Structure formats: structure tokens, C-alpha cells
Amino acid sequence: MDTVRTLLETQPLFVLFLTVALGYVVGEISIKGVSLGSGAVLFVGLAIGGFAPKSAPPALLGTFGLLLFLYGIGIQYGDQFFKGLTSPDGLKANAAAALGVIVSGLVAVAFVPLFGVKLDESLGMFAGAGTSTASLQAAIAAVKSDGPAVGYSVAYPFGVAGPILFLYALSALLKPNIVRPPPPLIETAEIALRNPAFIGLNMAQLVARMPTGLAIAAVRREHRNRPAADDLVLRADDVLLATSTDPAVLHEATTLFGELQPGRMTSHREDLDYARVFASSRLVVGRMLRDIRFPEGVVCTIAHVRRGDADLMPNPDLILEYGDRVGLLLDRAQIKAVRAFFGDSIKGTAELSFISIGAGAALGLLAGAIPLSIPGIGKLALGLAAVLLVALVLGRVRRFGPFVWTMPLSANLVLRNLGLTIFLAQVGIASGPKFFATIGVTGVSFLLYGVTILLALVVVTAAVCLWIFRLPFDMTVGVLCGATGNPAILAFANRIAPTDRPDVGYAMIFPSMTIAKILFVQIAAALASG
């Protein structure tokens, strides 16, 4: 065993990748249909770190992994974050998480008079139960001692494992019927215009009056297909090629405009043909469809956009991203020019700008290092939470001048999953020795304190979300992930709730709750010293 321990302690990178491999093997073990996934990497890391205390890779490596994960989350969900933050559900989610954080903080502070726990250790347990390194840093600075690190090292593993176990139990208790919704697909209908109310209008006027979620890709008149130009004046018996991702909308459009005339358009391609191209050129990536200017002489209609596994309606405010597959209606003679205009490279599915990633991450790190002055409390810094905040803003902006901030979904998933795995492995290995050593000194009392703080956080947050605000289960688990903070919990949440809501909830809650935890620590320390 000594030989194995020596090997591990002299080869930190070997240990890192061994932890990743073993972690995913353990994570694939399914118990009643539920597995830990990448979250198991942390537990394997704790075991290896406890066995070989000097085997941990540099902490900077874990920080780098977490940065990649947070940046990827922010870039992908920036637009949804800001829309959700001001929505009724977003406000409820933040209120529920804030209540959970406050109650867990009060429980931690209550241990000081009730059980004689030192305030610095109590604040450290609060930071560890919420897996908030920024709160730990704030606590150490506020109390000017290393006591918070002791409480943090005990509570942190439970801050990761506890919510995973809680979510597992909650899912088993409630048995939510969550099915990943099928990706939206574009459907078409050829509708002969017979309604006098629309005859004589131009296409722009028709678009303003037609059902939401509907688009007109082309018009057939006098046996010729033509683009649906804004100034085209509609006549009786014009055939409209209507598209939508909702069959009910197509049915409504058919009733509204006239009657179906299938086969009148799609079987004739002598005037307008269909082509699909990859968006990989800077001329189109990061731009709204309304701002795209085709080469001179090219008449072209964007019929739909396919991103990942989903078809998107060609709304004027839709912003193209690298790797999007764009369906076009155009003259065959212009296909070559349009392909060159869009780039049409399959490499676009993995294309990303390292200049944008470097600039965006540097901007986030700079913002996280700036101390913010809070009256009556002092100065605090957001740390890596600022990287997520900046990435969310950049994900909303999408493009600024020559910088295209977005990246293809496939590249984003690879980047952030790699970062998450590296972070979990490094933190697990590094935390193993402190975890087992602290347990040996304090016994089980600190463990019980940490579990109690954690339970206050997750139980209050879940109860308020589910039974007071009546939020959906998949949104609730995302809120719990953001309130507890650790990405390993989010990885598990995506297993039991395979929709986008856990990721959106995490992104919507994590920045604000990180700030809330820091503020609570600062306020508690200031009140105690005063």
C-alpha cells in the first residue's frame, strides 16, 4: 500500500485522470434507475485524497475547471436568465432560495450560544454547507482567523453530497413524471388565400396580423414560386407556404386565410429551390436575422434555423450562432454565392473564438477581484461568481463589434463538462485529507452541525418552491442547485429532471445567492464584533 500511496503522491496528473475515470465508472452504477453521474467524481476524489494526502493537483487547476463550467453556463443561458429573472417564477425562485439561505445562516449562528461553537467555525460551516468559497473567503477576512476553514472543511463534502441525497430522496418520494420534451420541428402548410380581409394587403401587413408562431416562407402565384417580400401585394388564390413548430398554429392559419392546397409549391423548384447551409461566417454569426444583408443580386428567404436537435422559427430577432443549420429558399443559380456568404463549414459545429473566451473570462475575473464597499459591512469581492455574471451578460448580448461571445451548443457542452469534471476531481482529492483529519479531531458533532445547516437550506428552499409557490419539480431542483451552489449537484439534477429548467434555475439563482451568502457572513461578523 505504501508503494501505491507513493506513486499517487508523486504523480498528481495521473491521480487527477484516474479519479475522473473511476468517478465516471462509479457514476454509471444505477440504483433504481438513478445514478450519480459526474457527481461521483467528487466522492472518489475524497477517498483517494484521504488515502494519499499529498496527491492533490494544484488548486489552480480546479479553479480553472470551475471557471470553464461557469462561463459555459452563462454564455448558453444568458438570454433565458434575464428573461426568467423578471418573470413571476424567477422572482419566486429567488425569494425561496434567499429564505433558505437566511434560515440556514441563522441556524449556524444559533450554534454559538446553544452549543458553544466558535463564531468563526460556525460561519465556516455555513459557507461549507452552501459550498461557497467566496463566503469562506469573506468569513476569514471578517473574523481574521483560520477558524472558518475548519468548519468549512467538515461541512463542504456534506454540502455536495447532502443535496444529491436529498434530491434523490425527494424524487423517490414525489415520483415526478418528467419527460424531456421532444425538440420542436418545423411543419409546413400550403394555404390558398381566400379570406377577403387579407386580399390586397402587402406581406408586411399580413405578418402583423397573423397568429404568433407562424411564418410565411414563400408565395405561389400564376404557377410561379416567389419570395415572401414585404412589399408583395397579396391577391386572391395566392398560395402561402406557412411554417410553424406548432401544428395548432398551422390549423389556425388555414382556417383564417383560406384552405389547404397541398403539393402546389413544394413539388415545383424551378423558381425557388431549398438549400441548407451551416452558419460559420462572421458575416452572419452573432447577428439578428433582420440585420443580415445578402450579397447584391441575391434574393433569398430564410425558412427555418436548426440549432442542436431543435428547429427554430425565423423570427427577425433570432440571432444566429456558430453551427446553426439554416434552411433557405432561393434560385438555384445563387446557391453557390449564398453558401460562401454563410461559410457553410461543418467545422462551425465546433467553432469557438478563443479571443472571446479569453476576453470574457478575463473580464469576469477582473470584476470578481474588485472589492465592493457595502455601508456598515465593509468590502467584499464576488470571486468566480462574477465570471458567471459577466458570462450571463455576454450570453445575452451575443455579439459586440468583432467579438462573437456565443459558441455552438456541442462545443459549449464539451467545454463546461470538461471543466466540471476537472473541478470535482481536484476539489475532492484536495478536500479528502482535511475531511478525515477534522472528523478525527471534532468527532461527529461538527458533522451533525453541518448536516443541520444543510438541511435547513434545502428543506426550506424546496418546501417554499413546491408547496408555497407551486413551482414545477424541474425548476425546483434547479433552484436548489443554485441555492446550494455546487455544480456537482446540478449534474445530478440533470439526471432526475432531464429538461433545461435545472440549468436555467441554477444560472438564475447562483449569482444572487452567492452574494446573499457573502452578505450574511459579513453582517453576522460585523454584528458580533460590534
PDB file of C-alpha atoms in Angstrom, residues 73-250:
ATOM      1  CA  ILE A  73     -23.401  28.024 -18.343  1.00  0.00           C
ATOM      2  CA  GLY A  74     -23.544  31.816 -18.523  1.00  0.00           C
ATOM      3  CA  ILE A  75     -22.935  32.015 -22.271  1.00  0.00           C
ATOM      4  CA  GLN A  76     -25.624  29.443 -23.048  1.00  0.00           C
ATOM      5  CA  TYR A  77     -28.341  30.666 -20.696  1.00  0.00           C
ATOM      6  CA  GLY A  78     -27.748  34.427 -20.606  1.00  0.00           C
ATOM      7  CA  ASP A  79     -30.880  35.328 -22.519  1.00  0.00           C
ATOM      8  CA  GLN A  80     -33.088  32.930 -20.522  1.00  0.00           C
ATOM      9  CA  PHE A  81     -31.553  34.150 -17.269  1.00  0.00           C
ATOM     10  CA  PHE A  82     -32.540  37.780 -17.749  1.00  0.00           C
ATOM     11  CA  LYS A  83     -35.990  36.862 -19.045  1.00  0.00           C
ATOM     12  CA  GLY A  84     -36.554  34.483 -16.129  1.00  0.00           C
ATOM     13  CA  LEU A  85     -35.173  36.845 -13.510  1.00  0.00           C
ATOM     14  CA  THR A  86     -38.002  39.297 -14.048  1.00  0.00           C
ATOM     15  CA  SER A  87     -40.672  36.652 -14.578  1.00  0.00           C
ATOM     16  CA  PRO A  88     -43.087  35.688 -11.773  1.00  0.00           C
ATOM     17  CA  ASP A  89     -41.433  32.270 -11.449  1.00  0.00           C
ATOM     18  CA  GLY A  90     -37.977  33.862 -11.380  1.00  0.00           C
ATOM     19  CA  LEU A  91     -38.925  36.209  -8.557  1.00  0.00           C
ATOM     20  CA  LYS A  92     -40.487  33.334  -6.614  1.00  0.00           C
ATOM     21  CA  ALA A  93     -37.399  31.176  -7.133  1.00  0.00           C
ATOM     22  CA  ASN A  94     -35.045  33.878  -5.849  1.00  0.00           C
ATOM     23  CA  ALA A  95     -37.306  34.558  -2.864  1.00  0.00           C
ATOM     24  CA  ALA A  96     -37.418  30.847  -1.953  1.00  0.00           C
ATOM     25  CA  ALA A  97     -33.648  30.449  -2.236  1.00  0.00           C
ATOM     26  CA  ALA A  98     -32.997  33.645  -0.249  1.00  0.00           C
ATOM     27  CA  LEU A  99     -35.273  32.422   2.539  1.00  0.00           C
ATOM     28  CA  GLY A 100     -33.422  29.097   2.624  1.00  0.00           C
ATOM     29  CA  VAL A 101     -30.030  30.834   2.808  1.00  0.00           C
ATOM     30  CA  ILE A 102     -31.161  33.149   5.619  1.00  0.00           C
ATOM     31  CA  VAL A 103     -32.674  30.318   7.685  1.00  0.00           C
ATOM     32  CA  SER A 104     -29.564  28.135   7.299  1.00  0.00           C
ATOM     33  CA  GLY A 105     -27.364  31.086   8.283  1.00  0.00           C
ATOM     34  CA  LEU A 106     -29.455  31.753  11.387  1.00  0.00           C
ATOM     35  CA  VAL A 107     -29.200  28.052  12.317  1.00  0.00           C
ATOM     36  CA  ALA A 108     -25.407  28.247  12.002  1.00  0.00           C
ATOM     37  CA  VAL A 109     -25.208  31.361  14.182  1.00  0.00           C
ATOM     38  CA  ALA A 110     -27.552  29.768  16.746  1.00  0.00           C
ATOM     39  CA  PHE A 111     -24.933  27.056  17.404  1.00  0.00           C
ATOM     40  CA  VAL A 112     -22.737  29.705  19.065  1.00  0.00           C
ATOM     41  CA  PRO A 113     -24.923  30.279  22.176  1.00  0.00           C
ATOM     42  CA  LEU A 114     -26.593  26.853  22.128  1.00  0.00           C
ATOM     43  CA  PHE A 115     -23.581  24.544  21.858  1.00  0.00           C
ATOM     44  CA  GLY A 116     -20.585  26.808  22.431  1.00  0.00           C
ATOM     45  CA  VAL A 117     -19.360  26.630  18.848  1.00  0.00           C
ATOM     46  CA  LYS A 118     -16.998  29.459  17.937  1.00  0.00           C
ATOM     47  CA  LEU A 119     -18.486  32.042  15.597  1.00  0.00           C
ATOM     48  CA  ASP A 120     -15.675  31.685  13.081  1.00  0.00           C
ATOM     49  CA  GLU A 121     -16.134  27.904  12.881  1.00  0.00           C
ATOM     50  CA  SER A 122     -19.904  28.333  12.675  1.00  0.00           C
ATOM     51  CA  LEU A 123     -19.612  30.762   9.762  1.00  0.00           C
ATOM     52  CA  GLY A 124     -17.195  28.340   8.108  1.00  0.00           C
ATOM     53  CA  MET A 125     -19.757  25.540   8.409  1.00  0.00           C
ATOM     54  CA  PHE A 126     -22.373  27.835   6.873  1.00  0.00           C
ATOM     55  CA  ALA A 127     -20.035  28.521   3.937  1.00  0.00           C
ATOM     56  CA  GLY A 128     -19.199  24.823   3.567  1.00  0.00           C
ATOM     57  CA  ALA A 129     -22.823  23.670   3.718  1.00  0.00           C
ATOM     58  CA  GLY A 130     -23.551  26.147   0.929  1.00  0.00           C
ATOM     59  CA  THR A 131     -20.318  25.171  -0.914  1.00  0.00           C
ATOM     60  CA  SER A 132     -19.458  28.852  -1.210  1.00  0.00           C
ATOM     61  CA  THR A 133     -15.721  29.519  -1.377  1.00  0.00           C
ATOM     62  CA  ALA A 134     -16.476  33.222  -1.711  1.00  0.00           C
ATOM     63  CA  SER A 135     -18.318  33.101   1.631  1.00  0.00           C
ATOM     64  CA  LEU A 136     -15.366  31.284   3.202  1.00  0.00           C
ATOM     65  CA  GLN A 137     -13.006  33.975   1.971  1.00  0.00           C
ATOM     66  CA  ALA A 138     -15.360  36.643   3.319  1.00  0.00           C
ATOM     67  CA  ALA A 139     -15.571  34.887   6.704  1.00  0.00           C
ATOM     68  CA  ILE A 140     -11.788  34.577   7.045  1.00  0.00           C
ATOM     69  CA  ALA A 141     -11.368  38.260   6.195  1.00  0.00           C
ATOM     70  CA  ALA A 142     -14.150  39.327   8.566  1.00  0.00           C
ATOM     71  CA  VAL A 143     -13.069  37.372  11.661  1.00  0.00           C
ATOM     72  CA  LYS A 144      -9.335  37.463  10.839  1.00  0.00           C
ATOM     73  CA  SER A 145      -8.672  33.846  11.767  1.00  0.00           C
ATOM     74  CA  ASP A 146      -8.401  30.405  10.161  1.00  0.00           C
ATOM     75  CA  GLY A 147     -11.351  29.085  12.164  1.00  0.00           C
ATOM     76  CA  PRO A 148     -13.765  29.290   9.213  1.00  0.00           C
ATOM     77  CA  ALA A 149     -11.539  26.909   7.237  1.00  0.00           C
ATOM     78  CA  VAL A 150     -12.011  24.201   9.904  1.00  0.00           C
ATOM     79  CA  GLY A 151     -15.794  24.410   9.778  1.00  0.00           C
ATOM     80  CA  TYR A 152     -15.742  24.672   6.006  1.00  0.00           C
ATOM     81  CA  SER A 153     -13.630  21.543   5.517  1.00  0.00           C
ATOM     82  CA  VAL A 154     -16.104  19.465   7.549  1.00  0.00           C
ATOM     83  CA  ALA A 155     -19.306  20.834   6.059  1.00  0.00           C
ATOM     84  CA  TYR A 156     -18.191  21.106   2.436  1.00  0.00           C
ATOM     85  CA  PRO A 157     -18.378  17.388   1.481  1.00  0.00           C
ATOM     86  CA  PHE A 158     -21.847  17.253   3.027  1.00  0.00           C
ATOM     87  CA  GLY A 159     -22.710  20.451   1.185  1.00  0.00           C
ATOM     88  CA  VAL A 160     -22.127  18.493  -2.026  1.00  0.00           C
ATOM     89  CA  ALA A 161     -23.273  15.001  -1.066  1.00  0.00           C
ATOM     90  CA  GLY A 162     -26.228  16.120   1.056  1.00  0.00           C
ATOM     91  CA  PRO A 163     -28.210  17.900  -1.679  1.00  0.00           C
ATOM     92  CA  ILE A 164     -27.584  14.996  -4.057  1.00  0.00           C
ATOM     93  CA  LEU A 165     -29.003  12.565  -1.492  1.00  0.00           C
ATOM     94  CA  PHE A 166     -31.831  14.995  -0.721  1.00  0.00           C
ATOM     95  CA  LEU A 167     -32.759  15.303  -4.387  1.00  0.00           C
ATOM     96  CA  TYR A 168     -32.635  11.529  -4.715  1.00  0.00           C
ATOM     97  CA  ALA A 169     -34.993  11.144  -1.746  1.00  0.00           C
ATOM     98  CA  LEU A 170     -37.273  13.952  -2.951  1.00  0.00           C
ATOM     99  CA  SER A 171     -37.513  12.399  -6.395  1.00  0.00           C
ATOM    100  CA  ALA A 172     -38.264   8.974  -4.906  1.00  0.00           C
ATOM    101  CA  LEU A 173     -40.910  10.472  -2.597  1.00  0.00           C
ATOM    102  CA  LEU A 174     -42.724  12.644  -5.130  1.00  0.00           C
ATOM    103  CA  LYS A 175     -42.131  10.423  -8.161  1.00  0.00           C
ATOM    104  CA  PRO A 176     -42.442  13.330 -10.615  1.00  0.00           C
ATOM    105  CA  ASN A 177     -43.353  12.363 -14.161  1.00  0.00           C
ATOM    106  CA  ILE A 178     -40.760  14.404 -16.028  1.00  0.00           C
ATOM    107  CA  VAL A 179     -40.232  13.610 -19.680  1.00  0.00           C
ATOM    108  CA  ARG A 180     -37.801  15.571 -21.788  1.00  0.00           C
ATOM    109  CA  PRO A 181     -39.996  17.422 -24.292  1.00  0.00           C
ATOM    110  CA  PRO A 182     -39.296  16.475 -27.897  1.00  0.00           C
ATOM    111  CA  PRO A 183     -37.361  19.147 -29.787  1.00  0.00           C
ATOM    112  CA  PRO A 184     -39.629  21.401 -31.856  1.00  0.00           C
ATOM    113  CA  LEU A 185     -39.744  20.578 -35.558  1.00  0.00           C
ATOM    114  CA  ILE A 186     -40.838  22.842 -38.384  1.00  0.00           C
ATOM    115  CA  GLU A 187     -44.021  21.796 -40.174  1.00  0.00           C
ATOM    116  CA  THR A 188     -45.420  23.368 -43.327  1.00  0.00           C
ATOM    117  CA  ALA A 189     -48.820  24.003 -44.890  1.00  0.00           C
ATOM    118  CA  GLU A 190     -49.715  25.316 -48.347  1.00  0.00           C
ATOM    119  CA  ILE A 191     -52.734  27.590 -47.903  1.00  0.00           C
ATOM    120  CA  ALA A 192     -54.726  29.193 -50.723  1.00  0.00           C
ATOM    121  CA  LEU A 193     -55.685  32.761 -49.761  1.00  0.00           C
ATOM    122  CA  ARG A 194     -59.468  33.112 -49.889  1.00  0.00           C
ATOM    123  CA  ASN A 195     -60.262  35.460 -46.983  1.00  0.00           C
ATOM    124  CA  PRO A 196     -61.210  38.924 -48.374  1.00  0.00           C
ATOM    125  CA  ALA A 197     -59.891  40.555 -45.208  1.00  0.00           C
ATOM    126  CA  PHE A 198     -56.304  39.797 -46.294  1.00  0.00           C
ATOM    127  CA  ILE A 199     -56.587  40.215 -50.060  1.00  0.00           C
ATOM    128  CA  GLY A 200     -54.965  43.493 -51.131  1.00  0.00           C
ATOM    129  CA  LEU A 201     -52.649  43.693 -48.114  1.00  0.00           C
ATOM    130  CA  ASN A 202     -48.917  43.590 -48.607  1.00  0.00           C
ATOM    131  CA  MET A 203     -46.892  40.863 -46.923  1.00  0.00           C
ATOM    132  CA  ALA A 204     -45.688  43.139 -44.103  1.00  0.00           C
ATOM    133  CA  GLN A 205     -49.316  43.952 -43.205  1.00  0.00           C
ATOM    134  CA  LEU A 206     -50.243  40.263 -43.307  1.00  0.00           C
ATOM    135  CA  VAL A 207     -47.356  39.355 -40.988  1.00  0.00           C
ATOM    136  CA  ALA A 208     -48.538  41.944 -38.467  1.00  0.00           C
ATOM    137  CA  ARG A 209     -51.993  40.336 -38.329  1.00  0.00           C
ATOM    138  CA  MET A 210     -51.218  36.610 -38.498  1.00  0.00           C
ATOM    139  CA  PRO A 211     -51.022  34.222 -35.496  1.00  0.00           C
ATOM    140  CA  THR A 212     -47.961  34.232 -33.246  1.00  0.00           C
ATOM    141  CA  GLY A 213     -45.523  31.450 -34.083  1.00  0.00           C
ATOM    142  CA  LEU A 214     -46.323  31.485 -37.810  1.00  0.00           C
ATOM    143  CA  ALA A 215     -44.076  32.463 -40.710  1.00  0.00           C
ATOM    144  CA  ILE A 216     -44.674  32.736 -44.445  1.00  0.00           C
ATOM    145  CA  ALA A 217     -41.692  31.363 -46.360  1.00  0.00           C
ATOM    146  CA  ALA A 218     -42.882  31.854 -49.937  1.00  0.00           C
ATOM    147  CA  VAL A 219     -45.865  32.685 -52.153  1.00  0.00           C
ATOM    148  CA  ARG A 220     -47.026  30.905 -55.326  1.00  0.00           C
ATOM    149  CA  ARG A 221     -48.789  32.984 -57.963  1.00  0.00           C
ATOM    150  CA  GLU A 222     -49.542  32.181 -61.598  1.00  0.00           C
ATOM    151  CA  HIS A 223     -47.683  28.868 -61.394  1.00  0.00           C
ATOM    152  CA  ARG A 224     -44.510  30.556 -60.111  1.00  0.00           C
ATOM    153  CA  ASN A 225     -42.995  30.414 -56.622  1.00  0.00           C
ATOM    154  CA  ARG A 226     -41.601  33.698 -55.335  1.00  0.00           C
ATOM    155  CA  PRO A 227     -40.078  35.005 -52.057  1.00  0.00           C
ATOM    156  CA  ALA A 228     -42.436  36.473 -49.475  1.00  0.00           C
ATOM    157  CA  ALA A 229     -41.125  40.035 -49.837  1.00  0.00           C
ATOM    158  CA  ASP A 230     -42.580  42.681 -47.510  1.00  0.00           C
ATOM    159  CA  ASP A 231     -43.916  44.796 -50.399  1.00  0.00           C
ATOM    160  CA  LEU A 232     -45.614  41.919 -52.224  1.00  0.00           C
ATOM    161  CA  VAL A 233     -49.353  42.747 -52.532  1.00  0.00           C
ATOM    162  CA  LEU A 234     -51.480  39.659 -51.988  1.00  0.00           C
ATOM    163  CA  ARG A 235     -54.145  38.512 -54.405  1.00  0.00           C
ATOM    164  CA  ALA A 236     -56.983  36.032 -54.221  1.00  0.00           C
ATOM    165  CA  ASP A 237     -55.863  32.413 -54.710  1.00  0.00           C
ATOM    166  CA  ASP A 238     -52.237  33.172 -53.879  1.00  0.00           C
ATOM    167  CA  VAL A 239     -50.809  30.073 -52.189  1.00  0.00           C
ATOM    168  CA  LEU A 240     -48.905  30.809 -48.973  1.00  0.00           C
ATOM    169  CA  LEU A 241     -46.196  28.434 -47.760  1.00  0.00           C
ATOM    170  CA  ALA A 242     -46.790  28.719 -43.996  1.00  0.00           C
ATOM    171  CA  THR A 243     -44.379  27.274 -41.437  1.00  0.00           C
ATOM    172  CA  SER A 244     -44.608  26.731 -37.687  1.00  0.00           C
ATOM    173  CA  THR A 245     -43.349  24.429 -34.943  1.00  0.00           C
ATOM    174  CA  ASP A 246     -46.913  24.146 -33.613  1.00  0.00           C
ATOM    175  CA  PRO A 247     -49.459  22.156 -35.687  1.00  0.00           C
ATOM    176  CA  ALA A 248     -52.282  24.021 -33.918  1.00  0.00           C
ATOM    177  CA  VAL A 249     -50.944  27.325 -35.264  1.00  0.00           C
ATOM    178  CA  LEU A 250     -50.924  25.928 -38.816  1.00  0.00           C
TER     179      LEU A 250
END
